[in-house]
Short mmCIF file of C-alpha atoms in Angstrom, two decimals:
data_model
loop_
_atom_site.label_atom_id
_atom_site.label_comp_id
_atom_site.label_asym_id
_atom_site.label_seq_id
_atom_site.Cartn_x
_atom_site.Cartn_y
_atom_site.Cartn_z
CA UNK O 223 88.78 -154.06 53.19
CA UNK O 224 88.20 -150.58 54.57
CA UNK O 225 88.06 -147.74 51.99
CA UNK O 226 90.85 -145.84 53.78
CA UNK O 227 93.16 -148.86 53.70
CA UNK O 228 92.34 -149.54 50.06
CA UNK O 229 93.10 -145.91 49.17
CA UNK O 230 96.37 -146.02 51.12
CA UNK O 231 97.50 -149.15 49.25
CA UNK O 232 96.60 -147.62 45.89
CA UNK O 233 98.55 -144.45 46.68
CA UNK O 234 101.52 -146.53 47.84
CA UNK O 235 101.45 -148.58 44.63
CA UNK O 236 101.42 -145.47 42.46
CA UNK O 237 104.29 -143.99 44.46
CA UNK O 238 106.36 -147.07 43.65
CA UNK O 239 105.40 -146.71 39.97
CA UNK O 240 106.08 -142.96 39.92
CA UNK O 241 109.80 -143.15 38.90
CA UNK O 242 108.99 -145.44 35.97
CA UNK O 243 106.06 -143.26 34.92
CA UNK O 244 108.28 -140.16 35.02
CA UNK O 245 110.97 -141.80 32.86
CA UNK O 246 108.38 -143.18 30.39
CA UNK O 247 106.64 -139.83 30.28
CA UNK O 248 109.84 -137.93 29.50
CA UNK O 249 111.31 -140.31 26.93
CA UNK O 250 108.24 -142.06 25.44
CA UNK O 251 104.85 -140.44 26.03
CA UNK O 252 105.94 -136.82 25.65
CA UNK O 253 107.93 -137.28 22.38
CA UNK O 254 105.13 -139.40 20.87
CA UNK O 255 102.43 -136.88 21.76
CA UNK O 256 104.56 -133.88 20.76
CA UNK O 257 105.44 -135.39 17.37
CA UNK O 258 101.72 -136.02 16.72
CA UNK O 259 100.95 -132.35 17.41
CA UNK O 260 103.86 -131.25 15.19
CA UNK O 261 102.48 -133.34 12.31
CA UNK O 262 99.85 -130.59 11.92
CA UNK O 263 102.46 -127.79 11.83
CA UNK O 264 104.68 -126.35 9.14
CA UNK O 265 108.06 -127.08 10.74
CA UNK O 266 111.17 -127.12 8.57
CA UNK O 267 114.60 -125.47 8.36
CA UNK O 268 112.94 -122.15 7.39
CA UNK O 269 110.50 -122.25 10.30
CA UNK O 270 112.70 -123.90 12.89
CA UNK O 271 111.94 -121.45 15.68
CA UNK O 272 108.39 -120.48 14.73
CA UNK O 273 106.41 -123.44 13.30
CA UNK O 274 102.85 -122.51 12.37
CA UNK O 275 99.65 -124.56 12.24
CA UNK O 276 98.67 -125.88 8.79
CA UNK O 277 96.04 -128.51 9.66
CA UNK O 278 96.10 -131.54 7.39
CA UNK O 279 98.38 -129.95 4.78
CA UNK O 280 101.34 -132.18 5.72
CA UNK O 281 99.25 -135.34 5.27
CA UNK O 282 97.82 -134.06 1.98
CA UNK O 283 101.27 -133.16 0.64
CA UNK O 284 102.54 -136.69 1.31
CA UNK O 285 99.95 -138.08 -1.12
CA UNK O 286 100.43 -135.50 -3.87
CA UNK O 287 101.29 -136.99 -7.28
CA UNK O 288 103.90 -135.71 -9.68
CA UNK O 289 101.66 -136.98 -12.49
CA UNK O 290 98.00 -138.06 -12.37
CA UNK O 291 97.62 -141.81 -11.64
CA UNK O 292 96.15 -144.07 -14.28
CA UNK O 293 93.43 -145.49 -12.01
CA UNK O 294 90.98 -143.94 -9.57
CA UNK O 295 91.85 -144.74 -5.95
CA UNK O 296 88.21 -145.17 -4.86
CA UNK O 297 87.47 -147.47 -7.80
CA UNK O 298 90.51 -149.67 -7.11
CA UNK O 299 89.60 -149.90 -3.40
CA UNK O 300 86.08 -151.06 -4.27
CA UNK O 301 87.47 -153.60 -6.73
CA UNK O 302 89.91 -154.91 -4.11
CA UNK O 303 87.07 -155.40 -1.60
CA UNK O 304 85.21 -157.35 -4.28
CA UNK O 305 88.33 -159.38 -5.10
CA UNK O 306 88.68 -160.23 -1.40
CA UNK O 307 85.06 -161.41 -1.42
CA UNK O 308 85.69 -163.53 -4.52
CA UNK O 309 88.74 -165.14 -2.91
CA UNK O 310 86.68 -165.83 0.22
CA UNK O 311 83.86 -167.29 -1.88
CA UNK O 312 86.27 -169.66 -3.68
CA UNK O 313 87.72 -170.85 -0.35
CA UNK O 314 84.26 -171.32 1.19
CA UNK O 315 83.12 -173.15 -1.96
CA UNK O 316 86.01 -175.59 -1.53
CA UNK O 317 85.06 -176.02 2.14
CA UNK O 318 81.43 -176.77 1.25
CA UNK O 319 82.41 -179.23 -1.49
CA UNK O 320 84.85 -181.10 0.77
CA UNK O 321 82.47 -181.28 3.72
CA UNK O 322 79.36 -181.71 1.56
CA UNK O 323 77.57 -178.89 3.32
CA UNK O 324 74.21 -177.38 2.42
CA UNK O 325 73.32 -176.69 -1.20
CA UNK O 326 72.73 -172.99 -0.38
CA UNK O 327 76.42 -172.53 0.50
CA UNK O 328 77.59 -174.09 -2.78
CA UNK O 329 75.10 -172.15 -4.93
CA UNK O 330 75.65 -168.75 -3.24
CA UNK O 331 79.45 -168.89 -3.40
CA UNK O 332 79.27 -170.08 -7.00
CA UNK O 333 77.09 -167.07 -7.85
CA UNK O 334 79.70 -164.70 -6.39
CA UNK O 335 82.36 -166.27 -8.62
CA UNK O 336 80.02 -166.02 -11.63
CA UNK O 337 79.38 -162.31 -10.93
CA UNK O 338 83.14 -161.78 -10.92
CA UNK O 339 83.52 -163.61 -14.25
CA UNK O 340 80.68 -161.61 -15.87
CA UNK O 341 82.07 -158.25 -14.70
CA UNK O 342 85.49 -159.20 -16.09
CA UNK O 343 84.11 -160.43 -19.41
CA UNK O 344 82.22 -157.19 -20.02
CA UNK O 345 85.02 -155.10 -18.45
CA UNK O 346 82.41 -153.24 -16.40
CA UNK O 347 84.52 -150.39 -15.00
CA UNK O 348 81.71 -148.87 -12.96
CA UNK O 349 82.24 -147.94 -9.28
CA UNK O 350 78.55 -148.46 -8.49
CA UNK O 351 78.60 -152.02 -9.86
CA UNK O 352 81.81 -152.75 -7.96
CA UNK O 353 80.27 -151.41 -4.72
CA UNK O 354 77.06 -153.42 -5.15
CA UNK O 355 78.98 -156.60 -6.01
CA UNK O 356 81.26 -156.18 -2.97
CA UNK O 357 78.37 -155.36 -0.59
CA UNK O 358 76.24 -158.33 -1.69
CA UNK O 359 79.19 -160.72 -1.64
CA UNK O 360 80.40 -159.71 1.81
CA UNK O 361 76.87 -159.80 3.26
CA UNK O 362 76.65 -163.48 2.36
CA UNK O 363 80.25 -164.36 3.22
CA UNK O 364 80.05 -162.98 6.76
CA UNK O 365 76.95 -165.09 7.39
CA UNK O 366 78.49 -168.17 5.76
CA UNK O 367 81.78 -167.80 7.62
CA UNK O 368 80.05 -167.61 11.01
CA UNK O 369 78.08 -170.82 10.52
CA UNK O 370 81.07 -172.89 9.30
CA UNK O 371 83.63 -174.05 11.85
CA UNK O 372 87.05 -174.20 10.19
CA UNK O 373 89.85 -176.37 11.55
CA UNK O 374 93.47 -175.57 10.65
CA UNK O 375 92.41 -171.96 10.08
CA UNK O 376 95.97 -170.86 9.25
CA UNK O 377 96.05 -173.21 6.24
CA UNK O 378 92.72 -171.89 4.96
CA UNK O 379 93.94 -168.33 5.50
CA UNK O 380 97.11 -169.01 3.48
CA UNK O 381 94.94 -170.49 0.70
CA UNK O 382 92.72 -167.39 0.86
CA UNK O 383 95.75 -165.08 0.46
CA UNK O 384 97.07 -167.12 -2.47
CA UNK O 385 93.67 -167.03 -4.23
CA UNK O 386 93.31 -163.30 -3.55
CA UNK O 387 96.72 -162.52 -5.11
CA UNK O 388 95.77 -164.57 -8.19
CA UNK O 389 92.36 -162.84 -8.50
CA UNK O 390 93.84 -159.38 -7.94
CA UNK O 391 96.56 -159.80 -10.57
CA UNK O 392 94.47 -161.61 -13.19
CA UNK O 393 91.35 -159.42 -13.02
CA UNK O 394 90.59 -156.88 -15.75
CA UNK O 395 89.11 -154.67 -13.02
CA UNK O 396 92.11 -152.82 -11.50
CA UNK O 397 92.62 -153.29 -7.78
CA UNK O 398 94.88 -151.68 -5.20
CA UNK O 399 97.87 -153.68 -6.45
CA UNK O 400 97.45 -152.15 -9.91
CA UNK O 401 97.02 -148.71 -8.36
CA UNK O 402 100.23 -149.02 -6.31
CA UNK O 403 102.23 -150.41 -9.24
CA UNK O 404 101.15 -147.46 -11.37
CA UNK O 405 101.36 -144.76 -8.67
CA UNK O 406 104.70 -145.76 -7.14
CA UNK O 407 106.63 -143.89 -9.83
CA UNK O 408 104.47 -140.79 -9.39
CA UNK O 409 104.58 -140.46 -5.60
CA UNK O 410 107.60 -141.16 -3.40
CA UNK O 411 105.57 -142.17 -0.34
CA UNK O 412 103.63 -144.76 -2.36
CA UNK O 413 106.97 -145.95 -3.77
CA UNK O 414 108.23 -146.50 -0.22
CA UNK O 415 104.94 -148.19 0.75
CA UNK O 416 105.09 -150.54 -2.25
CA UNK O 417 108.74 -151.43 -1.53
CA UNK O 418 107.95 -152.05 2.15
CA UNK O 419 104.97 -154.28 1.35
CA UNK O 420 107.11 -156.20 -1.14
CA UNK O 421 109.75 -156.63 1.55
CA UNK O 422 107.15 -157.79 4.10
CA UNK O 423 105.76 -160.38 1.67
CA UNK O 424 109.25 -161.71 0.95
CA UNK O 425 110.70 -161.70 4.46
CA UNK O 426 107.93 -162.58 6.95
CA UNK O 427 106.68 -165.90 5.43
CA UNK O 428 110.26 -167.01 4.66
CA UNK O 429 111.39 -166.12 8.16
CA UNK O 430 108.52 -168.03 9.83
CA UNK O 431 108.90 -171.09 7.59
CA UNK O 432 112.69 -171.40 7.92
CA UNK O 433 112.63 -170.83 11.67
CA UNK O 434 109.95 -173.51 12.10
CA UNK O 435 112.01 -176.02 10.09
CA UNK O 436 115.13 -175.21 12.14
CA UNK O 437 113.18 -175.51 15.40
CA UNK O 438 111.81 -178.92 14.38
CA UNK O 439 115.33 -180.13 13.57
CA UNK O 440 116.74 -178.78 16.84
CA UNK O 441 113.88 -180.39 18.75
CA UNK O 442 114.84 -183.83 17.44
CA UNK O 443 117.61 -185.98 18.88
CA UNK O 444 120.38 -184.29 16.91
CA UNK O 445 123.95 -184.20 18.17
CA UNK O 446 125.50 -180.89 19.30
CA UNK O 447 122.02 -179.39 19.67
CA UNK O 448 123.24 -176.66 22.06
CA UNK O 449 125.99 -175.67 19.61
CA UNK O 450 123.57 -175.35 16.67
CA UNK O 451 121.07 -173.43 18.80
CA UNK O 452 123.79 -170.94 19.73
CA UNK O 453 125.05 -170.72 16.14
CA UNK O 454 121.60 -169.87 14.80
CA UNK O 455 120.98 -167.29 17.54
CA UNK O 456 124.32 -165.43 17.19
CA UNK O 457 123.24 -163.36 14.10
CA UNK O 458 120.30 -161.95 16.07
CA UNK O 459 122.51 -160.51 18.83
CA UNK O 460 125.17 -159.28 16.38
CA UNK O 461 125.17 -155.65 15.26
CA UNK O 462 123.03 -154.98 12.18
CA UNK O 463 125.78 -152.75 10.80
CA UNK O 464 128.41 -155.52 11.11
CA UNK O 465 126.07 -158.07 9.51
CA UNK O 466 125.20 -155.73 6.65
CA UNK O 467 128.88 -154.98 5.97
CA UNK O 468 129.65 -158.72 5.75
CA UNK O 469 126.71 -159.29 3.42
CA UNK O 470 127.80 -156.32 1.35
CA UNK O 471 130.98 -158.25 0.58
CA UNK O 472 129.01 -161.48 -0.04
CA UNK O 473 126.74 -159.66 -2.53
CA UNK O 474 129.62 -158.02 -4.42
CA UNK O 475 129.10 -158.76 -8.13
CA UNK O 476 132.85 -159.04 -8.91
CA UNK O 477 134.43 -160.99 -6.03
CA UNK O 478 131.46 -161.79 -3.77
CA UNK O 479 130.98 -165.24 -2.29
CA UNK O 480 127.40 -165.60 -3.54
CA UNK O 481 128.25 -165.06 -7.19
CA UNK O 482 131.22 -167.41 -6.80
CA UNK O 483 128.84 -170.15 -5.62
CA UNK O 484 126.55 -169.42 -8.59
CA UNK O 485 129.51 -169.73 -10.97
CA UNK O 486 130.12 -173.28 -9.70
CA UNK O 487 126.74 -174.17 -11.22
CA UNK O 488 127.55 -172.34 -14.49
CA UNK O 489 125.09 -169.54 -13.64
CA UNK O 490 125.55 -165.93 -14.68
CA UNK O 491 126.59 -163.54 -11.88
CA UNK O 492 123.87 -161.29 -10.50
CA UNK O 493 124.34 -157.59 -9.78
CA UNK O 494 122.84 -157.88 -6.31
CA UNK O 495 123.68 -154.33 -5.21
CA UNK O 496 123.45 -152.59 -8.61
CA UNK O 497 120.24 -153.93 -10.18
CA UNK O 498 117.04 -152.36 -8.81
CA UNK O 499 115.12 -155.62 -9.36
CA UNK O 500 117.25 -157.28 -6.70
CA UNK O 501 117.25 -154.44 -4.15
CA UNK O 502 114.35 -155.60 -1.98
CA UNK O 503 115.19 -159.35 -2.28
CA UNK O 504 118.77 -158.53 -1.22
CA UNK O 505 117.55 -156.65 1.87
CA UNK O 506 115.11 -159.47 2.65
CA UNK O 507 117.89 -162.11 2.51
CA UNK O 508 119.99 -160.18 5.04
CA UNK O 509 117.03 -159.60 7.37
CA UNK O 510 115.84 -163.21 7.26
CA UNK O 511 119.35 -164.50 7.97
CA UNK O 512 119.61 -162.17 10.95
CA UNK O 513 116.24 -162.87 12.59
CA UNK O 514 115.59 -166.55 11.75
CA UNK O 515 117.62 -167.70 14.78
CA UNK O 516 115.49 -165.71 17.23
CA UNK O 517 112.26 -167.08 15.77
CA UNK O 518 113.70 -170.61 15.82
CA UNK O 519 114.49 -170.34 19.55
CA UNK O 520 110.94 -169.10 20.25
CA UNK O 521 109.49 -171.96 18.18
CA UNK O 522 111.76 -174.41 20.00
CA UNK O 523 110.42 -173.18 23.34
CA UNK O 524 106.88 -173.69 22.04
CA UNK O 525 107.69 -177.21 20.84
CA UNK O 526 109.18 -178.19 24.18
CA UNK O 527 106.03 -177.01 25.97
CA UNK O 528 103.83 -179.48 24.07
CA UNK O 529 102.92 -182.42 26.29
CA UNK O 530 104.40 -185.70 25.01
CA UNK O 531 101.18 -187.51 25.90
CA UNK O 532 99.53 -186.11 22.75
CA UNK O 533 102.16 -187.76 20.54
CA UNK O 534 101.98 -191.01 22.50
CA UNK O 535 98.21 -191.15 22.02
CA UNK O 536 98.65 -190.42 18.30
CA UNK O 537 101.20 -193.24 17.97
CA UNK O 538 98.75 -195.64 19.61
CA UNK O 539 96.18 -194.61 16.99
CA UNK O 540 98.70 -195.23 14.20
CA UNK O 541 99.36 -191.61 13.17
CA UNK O 542 102.36 -190.92 10.95
CA UNK O 543 104.78 -187.97 11.22
CA UNK O 544 102.79 -185.67 8.92
CA UNK O 545 99.56 -186.35 10.76
CA UNK O 546 101.27 -185.62 14.08
CA UNK O 547 102.55 -182.33 12.72
CA UNK O 548 99.29 -181.09 11.19
CA UNK O 549 96.94 -182.31 13.93
CA UNK O 550 99.10 -181.85 17.05
CA UNK O 551 102.25 -179.78 16.54
CA UNK O 552 100.91 -177.06 14.26
CA UNK O 553 97.66 -176.37 16.18
CA UNK O 554 99.45 -176.30 19.54
CA UNK O 555 102.13 -174.01 18.10
CA UNK O 556 99.51 -171.49 16.98
CA UNK O 557 100.01 -169.14 20.00
CA UNK O 558 103.76 -169.07 19.30
CA UNK O 559 103.18 -168.55 15.57
CA UNK O 560 100.68 -165.79 16.31
CA UNK O 561 103.20 -163.96 18.52
CA UNK O 562 106.01 -164.29 15.97
CA UNK O 563 103.79 -163.12 13.11
CA UNK O 564 102.89 -159.93 14.94
CA UNK O 565 106.48 -159.22 16.03
CA UNK O 566 107.91 -160.08 12.58
CA UNK O 567 105.34 -157.95 10.75
CA UNK O 568 105.98 -154.90 12.92
CA UNK O 569 109.75 -155.39 12.60
CA UNK O 570 109.52 -155.79 8.81
CA UNK O 571 107.64 -152.50 8.42
CA UNK O 572 110.44 -150.76 10.34
CA UNK O 573 113.32 -151.98 8.15
CA UNK O 574 116.00 -149.30 7.77
CA UNK O 575 119.52 -150.21 8.92
CA UNK O 576 120.06 -152.89 6.25
CA UNK O 577 119.17 -150.42 3.47
CA UNK O 578 121.36 -147.67 4.92
CA UNK O 579 124.47 -149.85 5.28
CA UNK O 580 124.16 -151.99 2.15
CA UNK O 581 123.75 -148.95 -0.12
CA UNK O 582 126.08 -146.50 1.66
CA UNK O 583 123.34 -144.25 2.99
CA UNK O 584 121.34 -144.22 -0.27
CA UNK O 585 117.85 -145.69 -0.84
CA UNK O 586 119.03 -148.32 -3.29
CA UNK O 587 121.33 -148.21 -6.32
CA UNK O 588 119.01 -145.93 -8.33
CA UNK O 589 115.35 -144.98 -8.87
CA UNK O 590 114.75 -145.18 -5.08
CA UNK O 591 114.46 -148.95 -5.39
CA UNK O 592 115.33 -149.40 -1.71
CA UNK O 593 113.16 -146.58 -0.36
CA UNK O 594 111.19 -147.98 2.59
CA UNK O 595 108.73 -146.21 4.89
CA UNK O 596 111.23 -145.67 7.70
CA UNK O 597 113.90 -144.49 5.24
CA UNK O 598 111.31 -142.09 3.80
CA UNK O 599 110.73 -140.62 7.27
CA UNK O 600 114.50 -140.47 7.88
CA UNK O 601 115.09 -138.68 4.57
CA UNK O 602 112.41 -136.08 5.29
CA UNK O 603 113.58 -135.43 8.84
CA UNK O 604 117.39 -135.51 8.70
CA UNK O 605 118.22 -134.65 5.11
CA UNK O 606 115.42 -132.38 3.95
CA UNK O 607 114.82 -130.90 7.44
CA UNK O 608 111.04 -131.10 6.94
CA UNK O 609 110.15 -132.28 10.42
CA UNK O 610 106.41 -131.60 10.21
CA UNK O 611 105.89 -133.80 7.15
CA UNK O 612 108.23 -136.43 8.61
CA UNK O 613 106.04 -136.58 11.73
CA UNK O 614 102.93 -136.97 9.58
CA UNK O 615 104.58 -139.79 7.59
CA UNK O 616 105.57 -141.53 10.83
CA UNK O 617 101.95 -141.52 12.01
CA UNK O 618 100.74 -142.86 8.68
CA UNK O 619 103.23 -145.72 9.16
CA UNK O 620 101.81 -146.20 12.68
CA UNK O 621 98.27 -146.39 11.24
CA UNK O 622 99.33 -148.97 8.63
CA UNK O 623 100.97 -151.19 11.26
CA UNK O 624 97.90 -150.80 13.50
CA UNK O 625 95.58 -151.93 10.69
CA UNK O 626 97.65 -155.02 9.90
CA UNK O 627 97.96 -155.89 13.59
CA UNK O 628 94.19 -155.54 14.02
CA UNK O 629 93.60 -157.91 11.08
CA UNK O 630 96.02 -160.40 12.61
CA UNK O 631 94.22 -160.25 15.95
CA UNK O 632 90.84 -160.81 14.28
CA UNK O 633 92.16 -163.82 12.38
CA UNK O 634 94.05 -165.03 15.45
CA UNK O 635 90.86 -165.22 17.53
CA UNK O 636 89.68 -168.09 15.33
CA UNK O 637 93.03 -169.61 14.44
CA UNK O 638 94.90 -169.67 17.76
CA UNK O 639 94.27 -172.64 20.05
CA UNK O 640 95.26 -172.07 23.67
CA UNK O 641 95.67 -175.27 25.68
CA UNK O 642 96.12 -175.00 29.43
#
């Protein structure tokens, strides 16, 4: 192709794209870039017309504590990295024992676990020891992980998360979980971060699991399949405000439907909307009910794209239903699961409408028990009129979502199986 013709086609293509680029620039790129610049300015109701540059002061102010935290942040981060290494070592030790791999893998991972036990027994609260233990452990684990090919990576990853939570909560060396639990009552941003993480842990796994079960049922030869598919999908396309108002009546502790059902089983009524312990679980129930239909339809599309020849071959080999699921359905659904995990995680970090409607515009019944990251940004921007700090908080939320998405992509490279 001649250079002049190639240039003419490129110019023509960009001319066709120009209207879309103009609209995106005005309503997406410009506000995003401008808000990032404003996150470094003092911009509030007192300086509405003349914001002035303050550097990183907005970001620093977000992390200021009303009272000093009990644990050092750096020390808890180092301990958490070590706890992650210990959880990885336990999982790799199980892998080596099951597969009867080399003796070096068994011995090295056992030593990492022994180091963890010794540091806990002597309560060695020393950042240098924590750093050395984490560095040595991860140096071995990265090498060991590369040389071992794991099948059903999602199952091993779930086991790893379960072991990590157990190690983090049972260790005498405080980790990030301990830091957040202590600091959440001394810093409102960390309170919103802790609540949001709690909500993510409750909602995302439940949402994925329930939607997969529903999709498997809808994919079978059940009667009125189209009706059930529509019924499950309706909550997703219904207004969040309308859904939250209905659930507000269901959660009512005096005449709500949920407590009435509990009374049939001689159970005490629960103050769903008045007890701070139930604030995040209540929000999670509403969100899961709303979004599970969408995920189920996506899973159903993934199930219907699996070639029946795989199941026919498995039946010839005498495979039962569980073997078909774990060795055919689940691996071939990994691209769909990967997509839904990313979308669900991003959506969970942006929860806001359910909190606002269920609690009449307040962040929970009391003690900011329903304060999430997006509500924190909303409160700073619209109520306190501190737009500069609100912009900084929004970009911290962006960074958190970016980190979690990056981790998912790294895990997904090994776990997702794409079949043409």
